[in-house]
Coordinates of C-alpha atoms and ligand atoms in Angstrom, one line a residue:
M375 CA 15.1 -7.1 28.8
A376 CA 14.7 -5.5 25.7
Q377 CA 12.0 -6.8 23.3
C378 CA 13.9 -7.4 20.0
S379 CA 12.3 -9.6 17.3
R380 CA 14.3 -12.9 16.8
R381 CA 12.1 -14.0 14.1
K382 CA 13.3 -12.5 10.9
T383 CA 10.4 -13.2 8.5
P384 CA 7.5 -11.1 9.3
R385 CA 4.8 -13.3 10.5
H386 CA 1.8 -10.9 9.3
V387 CA 2.3 -8.6 6.4
A388 CA -0.3 -6.0 5.5
I389 CA -0.5 -4.5 1.9
I390 CA -2.0 -1.1 0.8
M391 CA -2.7 -2.2 -2.9
D392 CA -2.4 1.1 -4.4
G393 CA -1.9 2.2 -8.0
N394 CA -4.3 0.4 -10.1
G395 CA -5.8 3.6 -11.6
R396 CA -2.6 5.0 -12.7
W397 CA -1.6 1.6 -14.1
A398 CA -4.4 1.5 -16.2
Q399 CA -4.5 5.3 -17.2
M400 CA -1.0 5.0 -18.3
R401 CA -1.9 2.4 -20.8
G402 CA -5.1 4.3 -22.0
H403 CA -7.5 2.2 -20.2
R404 CA -10.5 2.9 -17.9
R405 CA -9.4 2.8 -14.1
L406 CA -11.6 -0.4 -13.9
V407 CA -8.9 -2.4 -16.0
G408 CA -6.3 -1.4 -13.5
H409 CA -8.5 -2.9 -10.7
H410 CA -8.9 -6.1 -12.7
A411 CA -5.1 -6.4 -13.1
G412 CA -4.7 -5.9 -9.4
A413 CA -7.0 -8.4 -8.6
K414 CA -4.8 -10.9 -10.7
R415 CA -1.9 -10.0 -8.5
V416 CA -3.7 -10.8 -5.2
K417 CA -3.6 -14.6 -5.7
E418 CA 0.1 -14.7 -6.9
I419 CA 1.3 -12.8 -3.8
L420 CA -0.8 -15.0 -1.8
R421 CA 0.5 -18.1 -3.1
T422 CA 4.0 -17.0 -2.4
C423 CA 3.3 -16.6 1.3
P424 CA 3.8 -20.2 2.6
N425 CA 7.2 -20.2 1.0
L426 CA 8.2 -17.1 2.4
G427 CA 7.1 -18.0 5.9
I428 CA 4.1 -15.5 6.0
D429 CA 1.2 -16.8 8.1
Y430 CA -1.0 -13.8 7.9
L431 CA -1.5 -11.6 4.7
T432 CA -4.1 -8.7 5.0
I433 CA -5.0 -6.8 2.1
F434 CA -6.8 -3.3 1.7
A435 CA -9.4 -3.8 -1.2
F436 CA -11.9 -1.1 -0.3
S437 CA -11.8 1.8 2.3
T438 CA -14.5 3.7 4.1
E439 CA -13.3 6.8 2.0
N440 CA -13.5 4.8 -1.6
W441 CA -17.0 5.6 -1.7
K442 CA -16.1 9.0 -2.6
R443 CA -15.2 7.8 -6.0
T444 CA -17.5 7.9 -9.1
Q445 CA -20.4 5.7 -9.0
V446 CA -19.1 3.9 -12.2
E447 CA -16.0 3.0 -10.3
V448 CA -17.6 2.1 -7.0
A449 CA -20.2 -0.2 -8.9
G450 CA -17.4 -1.7 -10.9
L451 CA -15.2 -2.3 -7.7
M452 CA -18.1 -4.1 -6.0
T453 CA -18.9 -6.2 -9.3
L454 CA -15.3 -7.2 -9.4
F455 CA -15.4 -8.2 -5.7
K456 CA -18.4 -10.4 -6.2
R457 CA -16.9 -12.1 -9.1
Y458 CA -13.6 -12.5 -7.8
I459 CA -15.2 -14.1 -4.6
R460 CA -17.6 -16.5 -6.6
Y461 CA -14.5 -17.5 -9.0
E462 CA -12.0 -17.9 -6.3
T463 CA -13.9 -19.4 -3.4
Q464 CA -13.2 -23.1 -4.2
S465 CA -9.7 -22.5 -5.2
L466 CA -9.2 -20.6 -2.1
H467 CA -10.6 -23.3 -0.3
D468 CA -8.6 -26.1 -2.2
E469 CA -5.4 -24.4 -1.4
G470 CA -6.2 -24.2 2.3
V471 CA -6.4 -20.5 2.6
R472 CA -8.5 -19.2 5.4
V473 CA -10.3 -16.1 4.5
R474 CA -11.8 -13.3 6.8
F475 CA -13.0 -9.9 5.9
I476 CA -12.6 -6.8 8.1
G477 CA -14.6 -3.6 7.8
D478 CA -18.3 -2.6 8.5
R479 CA -20.6 -4.8 6.3
V480 CA -23.7 -2.4 6.6
R481 CA -23.2 -0.3 3.5
L482 CA -22.3 -3.4 1.3
E483 CA -24.9 -5.0 -0.9
P484 CA -26.5 -8.1 0.6
A485 CA -25.4 -10.3 -2.5
L486 CA -21.6 -9.5 -1.7
V487 CA -22.2 -10.0 2.2
D488 CA -23.5 -13.4 1.4
L489 CA -20.6 -14.4 -0.7
M490 CA -18.3 -12.9 2.1
D491 CA -19.9 -14.9 4.7
N492 CA -19.8 -18.1 2.6
L493 CA -16.2 -17.7 1.9
E494 CA -15.6 -17.2 5.4
L495 CA -17.6 -20.1 6.6
L496 CA -16.2 -22.5 4.1
T497 CA -12.6 -21.7 4.8
A498 CA -13.0 -21.6 8.6
G499 CA -11.1 -24.9 9.3
N500 CA -8.4 -24.4 6.9
S501 CA -4.8 -24.1 8.4
G502 CA -3.1 -22.6 5.4
T503 CA -2.2 -18.7 5.0
Y504 CA -4.8 -16.4 6.9
L505 CA -5.9 -14.0 4.3
T506 CA -7.8 -11.0 5.7
I507 CA -9.5 -8.6 3.3
A508 CA -10.3 -5.1 4.3
L509 CA -13.5 -4.1 2.6
D510 CA -15.3 -0.9 3.6
Y511 CA -12.7 -0.7 6.2
G512 CA -11.3 2.3 8.0
G513 CA -9.0 2.3 10.8
R514 CA -10.8 5.3 12.7
D515 CA -14.2 3.7 11.9
E516 CA -13.1 0.5 13.2
V517 CA -11.9 2.0 16.4
A518 CA -15.2 4.1 16.8
R519 CA -17.1 0.9 16.2
A520 CA -15.0 -0.9 18.8
A521 CA -15.4 1.8 21.2
R522 CA -19.3 1.6 20.8
R523 CA -19.4 -2.0 21.5
L524 CA -17.0 -1.7 24.6
A525 CA -19.3 1.1 25.8
Q526 CA -22.2 -1.1 25.4
D527 CA -20.7 -3.9 27.5
V528 CA -20.1 -1.4 30.2
A529 CA -23.6 -0.1 30.0
R530 CA -24.8 -3.6 30.4
G531 CA -22.5 -4.2 33.6
Q532 CA -20.5 -6.6 31.6
L533 CA -17.2 -4.5 31.7
D534 CA -15.8 -2.8 34.6
P535 CA -14.4 0.5 33.2
R536 CA -11.5 0.5 35.5
V537 CA -10.0 -2.6 34.0
V538 CA -10.1 -1.0 30.3
S539 CA -6.5 -1.1 29.2
D540 CA -4.8 -1.1 25.6
E541 CA -5.2 -4.9 26.0
T542 CA -8.8 -4.4 26.2
L543 CA -9.7 -2.5 23.2
P544 CA -8.0 -4.9 20.4
K545 CA -10.6 -7.5 21.7
Y546 CA -13.3 -5.3 20.3
L547 CA -11.4 -4.5 17.0
D548 CA -12.3 -6.4 13.6
T549 CA -8.9 -7.8 13.8
Y550 CA -9.4 -9.4 17.2
F551 CA -8.5 -12.8 15.7
L552 CA -5.0 -11.6 14.2
P553 CA -1.5 -10.7 15.7
D554 CA -0.5 -7.2 14.9
P555 CA 1.3 -6.7 11.3
D556 CA 5.0 -6.8 11.4
L557 CA 5.3 -5.2 8.1
V558 CA 2.9 -2.9 6.2
I559 CA 3.6 -2.3 2.4
R560 CA 2.2 0.3 0.2
T561 CA 2.8 0.2 -3.5
S562 CA 2.6 3.1 -6.0
G563 CA 5.0 5.6 -4.4
E564 CA 2.6 7.3 -1.8
A565 CA 4.0 7.4 1.5
R566 CA 1.0 7.5 3.7
I567 CA -1.0 5.0 5.8
S568 CA -4.5 6.2 4.7
N569 CA -6.5 5.0 7.6
F570 CA -5.2 1.3 7.4
L571 CA -4.8 -0.6 10.5
L572 CA -4.3 2.3 12.6
W573 CA -4.2 0.8 16.0
Q574 CA -2.5 -2.5 14.8
S575 CA 0.5 -1.0 13.2
A576 CA 1.8 0.8 16.3
Y577 CA 5.1 -1.0 15.8
A578 CA 4.9 -2.0 12.2
E579 CA 7.7 -1.8 9.8
Y580 CA 6.7 0.5 6.8
E581 CA 7.9 -0.3 3.1
F582 CA 6.6 2.4 0.5
I583 CA 7.3 0.9 -2.8
D584 CA 7.2 2.8 -6.3
T585 CA 6.0 0.1 -8.3
L586 CA 2.1 0.0 -8.9
W587 CA 0.3 -2.7 -7.4
P588 CA -0.7 -4.5 -10.8
D589 CA 3.1 -4.6 -11.6
F590 CA 4.0 -5.8 -8.1
T591 CA 5.7 -9.5 -8.7
P592 CA 6.1 -12.1 -6.2
A593 CA 10.1 -11.6 -7.0
E594 CA 9.5 -8.0 -5.8
F595 CA 7.7 -9.0 -2.6
A596 CA 10.7 -11.4 -1.9
T597 CA 13.1 -8.4 -2.2
V598 CA 11.0 -6.2 0.1
L599 CA 11.0 -9.2 2.6
N600 CA 14.7 -9.5 2.4
R601 CA 15.2 -5.8 3.3
F602 CA 12.9 -6.6 6.3
D603 CA 15.5 -9.1 7.6
N604 CA 17.9 -6.2 8.1
R605 CA 15.7 -4.2 10.1
K606 CA 16.1 -4.2 13.9
R607 CA 12.8 -4.0 15.7
R608 CA 12.9 -2.7 19.4
F609 CA 9.3 -2.0 20.0
G610 CA 10.3 1.1 21.9
A611 CA 13.0 -0.6 24.0
V612 CA 16.7 -0.3 24.0
P613 CA 18.7 -3.1 22.6
V614 CA 20.8 -5.1 25.0
Ligands
FPP1701 C1 -5.8 1.6 -5.0 O1 -5.6 2.0 -6.4 C2 -6.8 0.3 -5.1 C3 -8.2 0.1 -4.7 C4 -9.0 1.2 -4.2 C5 -8.9 -1.2 -5.0 C6 -7.9 -2.5 -4.6 C7 -8.6 -3.4 -5.3 C8 -7.9 -4.5 -5.8 C9 -6.5 -4.6 -5.9 C10 -8.7 -5.5 -6.8 C11 -9.4 -6.3 -6.1 C12 -9.0 -7.0 -4.8 C13 -9.7 -8.0 -4.4 C14 -9.4 -8.7 -3.0 C15 -10.5 -8.9 -5.2 P1 -6.1 3.4 -6.7 O2 -7.3 3.1 -7.7 O3 -6.3 4.4 -5.7 O4 -4.9 3.8 -7.9 P2 -4.5 5.1 -8.2 O5 -3.9 5.7 -7.0 O6 -3.4 5.0 -9.4 O7 -5.7 6.0 -8.7

């Protein structure tokens, strides 16, 4: 029996929020102004998820490669993340959002990690939209860290290597608690995936949108989802 998706609305949408820097530069501002404008969009898009039938929203906030940006931009982004979490924690909780972070936390400053831990803990029992924020995240890094943990379990005798399959590794990924994304959206006209959810997106649909992230409105989000309705997902099988 071919596995065709019967549910039209994507249950899990992942977004590469690209174009903040260009948005700011086009207006004669510093790049950080674009990141601040982008942060405002996050909440607007998140708020539309329940009405659109989206249960899981995953956003790419900072990649393992983003450390290569100027010290000013990296420091500005870290300050933005701290402020954002501090400012939004209570309202995210009040709105029933459940927040998780994926990525490697070792390079992040302890004050930021504390805020992330607190937000995760506070919202852990909520049943609204599952918001996952990728911060110091890279798909290859995630798979390498998963492989390391898996190898440790084998070395300790807790895992038999003969039973390792493509169903084993996902349990070691940062996203072990998430279903695979149905739809990955990238704004700003770039058509690449930039190390985002490499394993998880094997059968995701992709939408590359020209709009820069700070201009991406809930209305355009709804339009993109309508296009998704017209796609036929076959997961490698033949339709019957
Ligand atoms: C890519 O645009 C965007 C980022 C590296 C940062 C994303 C961060 C935000 C949207 C803001 C905050 C998010 C949260 C969760 C608070 P770019 O800088 O690469 O843009 P460009 O391609 O035009 O240079």
